[in-house]
GROMACS .gro file of C-alpha atoms in nm:
model
  325
    1MET     CA    1  -4.921   1.942   0.994
    2GLU     CA    2  -5.067   1.656   0.694
    3GLN     CA    3  -4.900   1.350   0.794
    4THR     CA    4  -4.796   1.297   0.433
    5LEU     CA    5  -4.475   1.528   0.513
    6SER     CA    6  -4.311   1.303   0.832
    7PRO     CA    7  -4.070   1.243   0.828
    8ILE     CA    8  -3.863   1.533   0.729
    9GLY     CA    9  -3.490   1.499   0.506
   10VAL     CA   10  -3.247   1.724   0.599
   11VAL     CA   11  -2.910   1.713   0.334
   12VAL     CA   12  -2.581   1.911   0.438
   13VAL     CA   13  -2.312   1.941   0.173
   14SER     CA   14  -1.999   1.984   0.344
   15TYR     CA   15  -1.674   2.160   0.217
   16ASN     CA   16  -1.389   2.218   0.532
   17THR     CA   17  -1.550   2.411   0.716
   18ALA     CA   18  -1.610   2.147   1.046
   19PRO     CA   19  -1.662   2.439   1.285
   20LEU     CA   20  -1.988   2.597   1.115
   21LEU     CA   21  -2.071   2.245   1.039
   22ARG     CA   22  -2.082   2.144   1.421
   23ARG     CA   23  -2.288   2.436   1.493
   24CYS     CA   24  -2.595   2.401   1.208
   25LEU     CA   25  -2.625   2.004   1.301
   26ALA     CA   26  -2.673   2.099   1.650
   27SER     CA   27  -2.910   2.354   1.568
   28LEU     CA   28  -3.189   2.091   1.404
   29GLN     CA   29  -3.155   1.857   1.737
   30GLY     CA   30  -3.411   2.091   1.858
   31CYS     CA   31  -3.680   2.010   1.587
   32GLU     CA   32  -3.989   1.849   1.700
   33LEU     CA   33  -4.032   1.689   1.406
   34PRO     CA   34  -3.834   1.354   1.276
   35LEU     CA   35  -3.571   1.426   1.038
   36ARG     CA   36  -3.305   1.224   0.856
   37ILE     CA   37  -3.010   1.391   0.794
   38VAL     CA   38  -2.746   1.315   0.524
   39VAL     CA   39  -2.388   1.465   0.510
   40VAL     CA   40  -2.250   1.454   0.165
   41ASP     CA   41  -1.894   1.549   0.208
   42ASN     CA   42  -1.706   1.686  -0.067
   43GLY     CA   43  -1.352   1.557  -0.032
   44SER     CA   44  -1.299   1.774   0.282
   45CYS     CA   45  -0.965   1.819   0.420
   46ASP     CA   46  -1.009   1.946   0.747
   47GLU     CA   47  -1.230   1.710   1.007
   48SER     CA   48  -1.559   1.747   0.896
   49VAL     CA   49  -1.662   1.300   0.834
   50HIS     CA   50  -1.510   1.271   1.151
   51LEU     CA   51  -1.697   1.508   1.378
   52VAL     CA   52  -1.973   1.398   1.234
   53ARG     CA   53  -1.977   1.045   1.321
   54ARG     CA   54  -1.770   1.160   1.656
   55GLU     CA   55  -2.072   1.368   1.731
   56PHE     CA   56  -2.396   1.332   1.526
   57PRO     CA   57  -2.412   0.950   1.548
   58THR     CA   58  -2.740   0.964   1.336
   59VAL     CA   59  -2.644   1.131   1.063
   60THR     CA   60  -2.551   0.965   0.784
   61VAL     CA   61  -2.248   1.043   0.627
   62ARG     CA   62  -2.174   1.029   0.245
   63GLU     CA   63  -1.781   1.062   0.188
   64ARG     CA   64  -1.711   1.221  -0.168
   65PRO     CA   65  -1.304   1.132  -0.187
   66ASP     CA   66  -1.369   1.482  -0.444
   67ASN     CA   67  -1.529   1.732  -0.529
   68PRO     CA   68  -1.841   1.674  -0.793
   69GLY     CA   69  -1.991   2.013  -0.749
   70TYR     CA   70  -2.272   2.152  -0.466
   71ALA     CA   71  -2.582   2.033  -0.745
   72ALA     CA   72  -2.424   1.651  -0.738
   73ALA     CA   73  -2.338   1.635  -0.395
   74CYS     CA   74  -2.711   1.758  -0.290
   75ASN     CA   75  -2.850   1.484  -0.548
   76GLU     CA   76  -2.696   1.232  -0.357
   77GLY     CA   77  -2.835   1.334  -0.082
   78ILE     CA   78  -3.164   1.346  -0.231
   79SER     CA   79  -3.153   1.057  -0.377
   80LEU     CA   80  -3.131   0.897  -0.003
   81LEU     CA   81  -3.423   1.078   0.172
   82VAL     CA   82  -3.640   1.176  -0.152
   83ASP     CA   83  -3.858   0.766  -0.143
   84THR     CA   84  -3.920   0.793   0.201
   85CYS     CA   85  -3.946   1.156   0.308
   86GLY     CA   86  -4.213   1.373   0.286
   87ALA     CA   87  -4.017   1.660   0.232
   88ILE     CA   88  -3.600   1.734   0.217
   89LEU     CA   89  -3.429   2.014   0.349
   90VAL     CA   90  -3.128   2.150   0.072
   91LEU     CA   91  -2.939   2.314   0.391
   92ASN     CA   92  -2.565   2.523   0.402
   93PRO     CA   93  -2.319   2.371   0.653
   94ASP     CA   94  -2.328   2.783   0.769
   95THR     CA   95  -2.639   2.831   0.830
   96GLU     CA   96  -2.771   2.794   1.233
   97LEU     CA   97  -3.174   2.707   1.212
   98LEU     CA   98  -3.350   2.861   1.543
   99PRO     CA   99  -3.647   2.759   1.662
  100ARG     CA  100  -3.948   2.608   1.504
  101ALA     CA  101  -3.715   2.761   1.167
  102ILE     CA  102  -3.867   2.375   1.018
  103GLU     CA  103  -4.192   2.331   1.214
  104SER     CA  104  -4.299   2.647   1.038
  105MET     CA  105  -4.182   2.564   0.705
  106ALA     CA  106  -4.326   2.200   0.701
  107ASP     CA  107  -4.646   2.344   0.794
  108PHE     CA  108  -4.654   2.620   0.550
  109LEU     CA  109  -4.632   2.334   0.262
  110ALA     CA  110  -4.913   2.059   0.484
  111ALA     CA  111  -5.138   2.398   0.449
  112HIS     CA  112  -5.078   2.496   0.078
  113PRO     CA  113  -5.033   2.134  -0.133
  114ARG     CA  114  -4.944   2.332  -0.431
  115VAL     CA  115  -4.677   2.523  -0.279
  116GLY     CA  116  -4.335   2.314  -0.385
  117LEU     CA  117  -4.069   2.525  -0.239
  118VAL     CA  118  -4.065   2.710   0.097
  119GLY     CA  119  -3.756   2.939   0.214
  120PRO     CA  120  -3.723   3.055   0.542
  121ARG     CA  121  -3.600   3.452   0.670
  122LEU     CA  122  -3.257   3.478   0.673
  123LEU     CA  123  -3.055   3.676   0.912
  124ASN     CA  124  -2.712   3.765   0.907
  125PRO     CA  125  -2.481   3.692   1.238
  126ASP     CA  126  -2.563   3.948   1.475
  127HIS     CA  127  -2.946   3.920   1.309
  128THR     CA  128  -2.998   4.155   1.079
  129LEU     CA  129  -3.233   4.063   0.784
  130GLN     CA  130  -3.018   3.898   0.494
  131ARG     CA  131  -3.169   3.914   0.191
  132ALA     CA  132  -3.343   3.594   0.053
  133ALA     CA  133  -3.639   3.628  -0.200
  134PHE     CA  134  -3.562   3.667  -0.538
  135ARG     CA  135  -3.662   3.685  -0.901
  136PHE     CA  136  -3.516   3.517  -1.151
  137PRO     CA  137  -3.238   3.718  -1.318
  138ASP     CA  138  -3.252   3.918  -1.634
  139LEU     CA  139  -3.116   4.120  -1.791
  140ILE     CA  140  -3.124   4.475  -1.580
  141THR     CA  141  -3.004   4.196  -1.316
  142THR     CA  142  -2.684   4.161  -1.492
  143ALA     CA  143  -2.644   4.543  -1.546
  144LEU     CA  144  -2.646   4.628  -1.219
  145ASP     CA  145  -2.409   4.319  -1.097
  146LEU     CA  146  -2.209   4.403  -1.401
  147PHE     CA  147  -2.217   4.784  -1.313
  148PRO     CA  148  -2.229   4.849  -0.934
  149PRO     CA  149  -2.473   5.125  -0.785
  150GLY     CA  150  -2.269   5.356  -0.608
  151GLU     CA  151  -2.014   5.330  -0.913
  152VAL     CA  152  -2.190   5.402  -1.244
  153LEU     CA  153  -2.534   5.434  -1.076
  154PRO     CA  154  -2.792   5.512  -0.850
  155GLY     CA  155  -2.686   5.272  -0.498
  156ARG     CA  156  -3.075   5.248  -0.396
  157LEU     CA  157  -3.100   5.005  -0.727
  158TYR     CA  158  -2.919   4.809  -0.581
  159ASP     CA  159  -3.160   4.685  -0.300
  160SER     CA  160  -3.463   4.758  -0.569
  161TRP     CA  161  -3.714   4.586  -0.694
  162TRP     CA  162  -3.536   4.650  -1.084
  163HIS     CA  163  -3.261   4.421  -0.931
  164GLY     CA  164  -3.467   4.135  -0.830
  165ARG     CA  165  -3.553   4.210  -0.415
  166TYR     CA  166  -3.872   4.187  -0.268
  167PRO     CA  167  -4.003   4.521  -0.116
  168ALA     CA  168  -4.271   4.225   0.079
  169GLU     CA  169  -3.970   4.080   0.255
  170PHE     CA  170  -3.943   4.317   0.515
  171GLY     CA  171  -4.280   4.263   0.657
  172ASP     CA  172  -4.407   3.997   0.894
  173ALA     CA  173  -4.699   3.781   0.626
  174PRO     CA  174  -4.564   3.495   0.387
  175PHE     CA  175  -4.575   3.585  -0.089
  176PRO     CA  176  -4.484   3.430  -0.353
  177ILE     CA  177  -4.140   3.445  -0.478
  178ASP     CA  178  -4.006   3.309  -0.772
  179TYR     CA  179  -3.668   3.214  -0.565
  180PRO     CA  180  -3.482   3.165  -0.215
  181LEU     CA  181  -3.117   3.125  -0.187
  182GLY     CA  182  -3.007   2.866  -0.195
  183ALA     CA  183  -2.860   2.862   0.188
  184CYS     CA  184  -3.152   2.652   0.314
  185MET     CA  185  -3.555   2.618   0.109
  186LEU     CA  186  -3.728   2.284   0.209
  187VAL     CA  187  -3.935   2.088  -0.105
  188ARG     CA  188  -4.221   1.917  -0.110
  189SER     CA  189  -4.081   1.592  -0.184
  190ALA     CA  190  -4.362   1.544  -0.491
  191THR     CA  191  -4.256   1.791  -0.634
  192ILE     CA  192  -3.858   1.627  -0.689
  193ASP     CA  193  -4.073   1.349  -0.823
  194GLU     CA  194  -4.237   1.555  -1.086
  195VAL     CA  195  -3.968   1.832  -1.161
  196GLY     CA  196  -3.647   1.615  -1.091
  197LEU     CA  197  -3.300   1.637  -0.945
  198MET     CA  198  -3.137   1.990  -0.951
  199ASP     CA  199  -2.895   2.029  -1.303
  200GLU     CA  200  -2.522   1.879  -1.204
  201ASP     CA  201  -2.385   2.073  -1.525
  202TYR     CA  202  -2.385   2.390  -1.265
  203PHE     CA  203  -2.062   2.313  -1.016
  204MET     CA  204  -2.127   2.631  -0.832
  205TYR     CA  205  -2.369   2.865  -0.789
  206CYS     CA  206  -2.749   2.908  -0.996
  207GLU     CA  207  -2.861   2.544  -0.896
  208GLU     CA  208  -3.128   2.666  -0.689
  209ILE     CA  209  -3.240   2.959  -0.977
  210ASP     CA  210  -3.230   2.615  -1.223
  211TRP     CA  211  -3.420   2.404  -0.986
  212CYS     CA  212  -3.757   2.672  -0.958
  213ARG     CA  213  -3.757   2.781  -1.271
  214ARG     CA  214  -3.826   2.413  -1.379
  215ILE     CA  215  -4.060   2.410  -1.044
  216LYS     CA  216  -4.241   2.706  -1.104
  217LEU     CA  217  -4.285   2.578  -1.466
  218ALA     CA  218  -4.447   2.267  -1.380
  219GLY     CA  219  -4.721   2.440  -1.208
  220TRP     CA  220  -4.570   2.448  -0.842
  221ALA     CA  221  -4.551   2.809  -0.621
  222ILE     CA  222  -4.292   2.874  -0.466
  223TRP     CA  223  -4.316   3.096  -0.085
  224HIS     CA  224  -4.095   3.332   0.120
  225VAL     CA  225  -4.188   3.221   0.490
  226PRO     CA  226  -4.110   3.454   0.720
  227THR     CA  227  -4.191   3.318   1.093
  228ALA     CA  228  -3.922   3.052   0.978
  229HIS     CA  229  -3.534   3.218   1.119
  230VAL     CA  230  -3.243   3.083   1.019
  231ILE     CA  231  -2.924   3.276   1.079
  232HIS     CA  232  -2.695   3.205   0.730
  233VAL     CA  233  -2.280   3.326   0.776
  234GLY     CA  234  -2.241   3.282   0.373
  235SER     CA  235  -1.963   3.236   0.147
  236ALA     CA  236  -1.765   3.014   0.428
  237ALA     CA  237  -1.670   2.747   0.172
  238THR     CA  238  -1.650   2.997  -0.175
  239GLY     CA  239  -1.458   3.232  -0.020
  240GLN     CA  240  -1.227   2.986   0.001
  241PHE     CA  241  -1.098   3.059  -0.363
  242ARG     CA  242  -1.248   3.334  -0.436
  243TRP     CA  243  -1.181   3.417  -0.830
  244LYS     CA  244  -1.223   3.050  -0.869
  245MET     CA  245  -1.538   3.124  -0.740
  246TYR     CA  246  -1.648   3.418  -0.974
  247VAL     CA  247  -1.554   3.225  -1.248
  248ALA     CA  248  -1.817   2.983  -1.164
  249LEU     CA  249  -2.052   3.223  -1.085
  250TRP     CA  250  -2.103   3.379  -1.421
  251ARG     CA  251  -1.986   3.042  -1.582
  252ALA     CA  252  -2.374   2.957  -1.401
  253ARG     CA  253  -2.588   3.238  -1.480
  254ALA     CA  254  -2.410   3.207  -1.869
  255ARG     CA  255  -2.581   2.845  -1.826
  256TYR     CA  256  -2.865   2.947  -1.695
  257THR     CA  257  -2.933   3.262  -1.992
  258ALA     CA  258  -2.839   2.989  -2.225
  259LYS     CA  259  -3.064   2.737  -2.100
  260PHE     CA  260  -3.357   2.937  -2.078
  261GLY     CA  261  -3.323   3.210  -2.278
  262GLY     CA  262  -3.435   3.282  -2.616
  263ARG     CA  263  -3.151   3.345  -2.887
  264GLY     CA  264  -3.154   3.706  -2.868
  265LEU     CA  265  -3.152   3.721  -2.415
  266ARG     CA  266  -2.873   3.522  -2.534
  267TYR     CA  267  -2.678   3.742  -2.725
  268ALA     CA  268  -2.787   4.068  -2.521
  269HIS     CA  269  -2.653   3.888  -2.187
  270ALA     CA  270  -2.321   3.839  -2.364
  271ALA     CA  271  -2.303   4.181  -2.503
  272LEU     CA  272  -2.349   4.283  -2.111
  273VAL     CA  273  -2.126   4.068  -1.995
  274THR     CA  274  -1.805   4.142  -2.219
  275LEU     CA  275  -1.895   4.562  -2.155
  276GLY     CA  276  -1.805   4.421  -1.804
  277MET     CA  277  -1.549   4.239  -1.821
  278LEU     CA  278  -1.359   4.492  -2.000
  279ARG     CA  279  -1.455   4.756  -1.715
  280LEU     CA  280  -1.340   4.521  -1.510
  281ILE     CA  281  -1.039   4.423  -1.689
  282GLY     CA  282  -0.975   4.847  -1.708
  283LYS     CA  283  -0.964   4.890  -1.387
  284ALA     CA  284  -0.763   4.569  -1.282
  285TRP     CA  285  -0.479   4.726  -1.505
  286ARG     CA  286  -0.486   5.072  -1.333
  287ASP     CA  287  -0.536   4.948  -0.922
  288TYR     CA  288  -0.189   4.786  -1.066
  289PHE     CA  289  -0.013   5.064  -1.253
  290SER     CA  290  -0.132   5.264  -0.934
  291GLY     CA  291   0.027   5.011  -0.690
  292ARG     CA  292  -0.334   4.879  -0.579
  293ILE     CA  293  -0.300   4.551  -0.633
  294ASP     CA  294   0.061   4.339  -0.717
  295ARG     CA  295   0.165   4.106  -0.992
  296ASN     CA  296  -0.079   3.810  -0.895
  297SER     CA  297  -0.412   3.975  -0.807
  298LEU     CA  298  -0.372   4.153  -1.135
  299ARG     CA  299  -0.264   3.815  -1.350
  300GLY     CA  300  -0.565   3.646  -1.106
  301GLN     CA  301  -0.787   3.877  -1.202
  302LEU     CA  302  -0.666   3.915  -1.575
  303LEU     CA  303  -0.732   3.536  -1.596
  304ALA     CA  304  -1.028   3.498  -1.430
  305TYR     CA  305  -1.215   3.750  -1.685
  306GLY     CA  306  -1.073   3.578  -1.969
  307LEU     CA  307  -1.249   3.263  -1.908
  308ILE     CA  308  -1.550   3.481  -1.820
  309LEU     CA  309  -1.571   3.659  -2.166
  310ARG     CA  310  -1.483   3.301  -2.333
  311THR     CA  311  -1.759   3.075  -2.161
  312THR     CA  312  -2.005   3.294  -2.158
  313GLY     CA  313  -1.968   3.359  -2.609
  314ASN     CA  314  -1.925   2.956  -2.644
  315LEU     CA  315  -2.314   2.929  -2.413
  316ALA     CA  316  -2.468   3.197  -2.584
  317ALA     CA  317  -2.364   3.054  -2.954
  318GLN     CA  318  -2.555   2.751  -2.910
  319PRO     CA  319  -2.850   2.703  -2.606
  320VAL     CA  320  -2.855   2.450  -2.348
  321ALA     CA  321  -3.131   2.141  -2.299
  322LYS     CA  322  -3.374   2.220  -2.068
  323ALA     CA  323  -3.456   1.807  -1.983
  324THR     CA  324  -3.234   1.713  -1.637
  325GLY     CA  325  -3.256   1.413  -1.453
   0.00000   0.00000   0.00000
């Protein structure tokens, strides 16, 4: 591996995931490459900070009193490492790296100087394949998310190219992609120097899509490296606030579309989201009257869908500046 990529910086953002964070950090100990690890804690109420300081004394902890969002926390960690590390591994706390995962990704970066970012093969806790390589979202992706296959469309479409999937992910050879799932990605420090940090206006979701879009626009390639295996639990922190996170997801998608799409795409996206939210509002009322959900659940759903409609409409009316720090 090129000496310029060593050491590898590692940034882990934690939020009330202490047991998973312990496993994540423990899995890093077997890496043969020199690592500099930073944990940025977004105001956890559990023992995350004390756990890291007690059990992993070589790890740097940045303790925040609040939760500024995932992108902002990542940027804080990246900023501490990017000037002294050849590459930065951005890692969710609900991941566990299997042997030689980091080495495989770092070797690929070293061998391909115009590849700016790579992602590994992700596995579910039972070691089955978890989708980790995607095409940039478009109107078809949005339609399939809002009108789930199996309900109104053929189910096979959901796991197809039309929904941003790559058939090559089932193979063993590396291949170019638009972006990896943000749970684990290794990015070259030189790429960060050129492109900049993550857009902090994404509180949660789509920050990796935005970052990868900017990386590719700058002429860097992004690849999936299936020889690197990482277990990903998924939704460990976000699952704690289901409806808040659902609103955050669609707000982020609206922002991404407003930032990179023209006027026509922005309004087409807003129209699709409007139809999708109206469908969900109708479904929520039907579920309430049939007794499948209670009044509190109905209220939460209606509030979430209303917020999504308002945010999407506002962002469609005005583009978002592409310049980021």
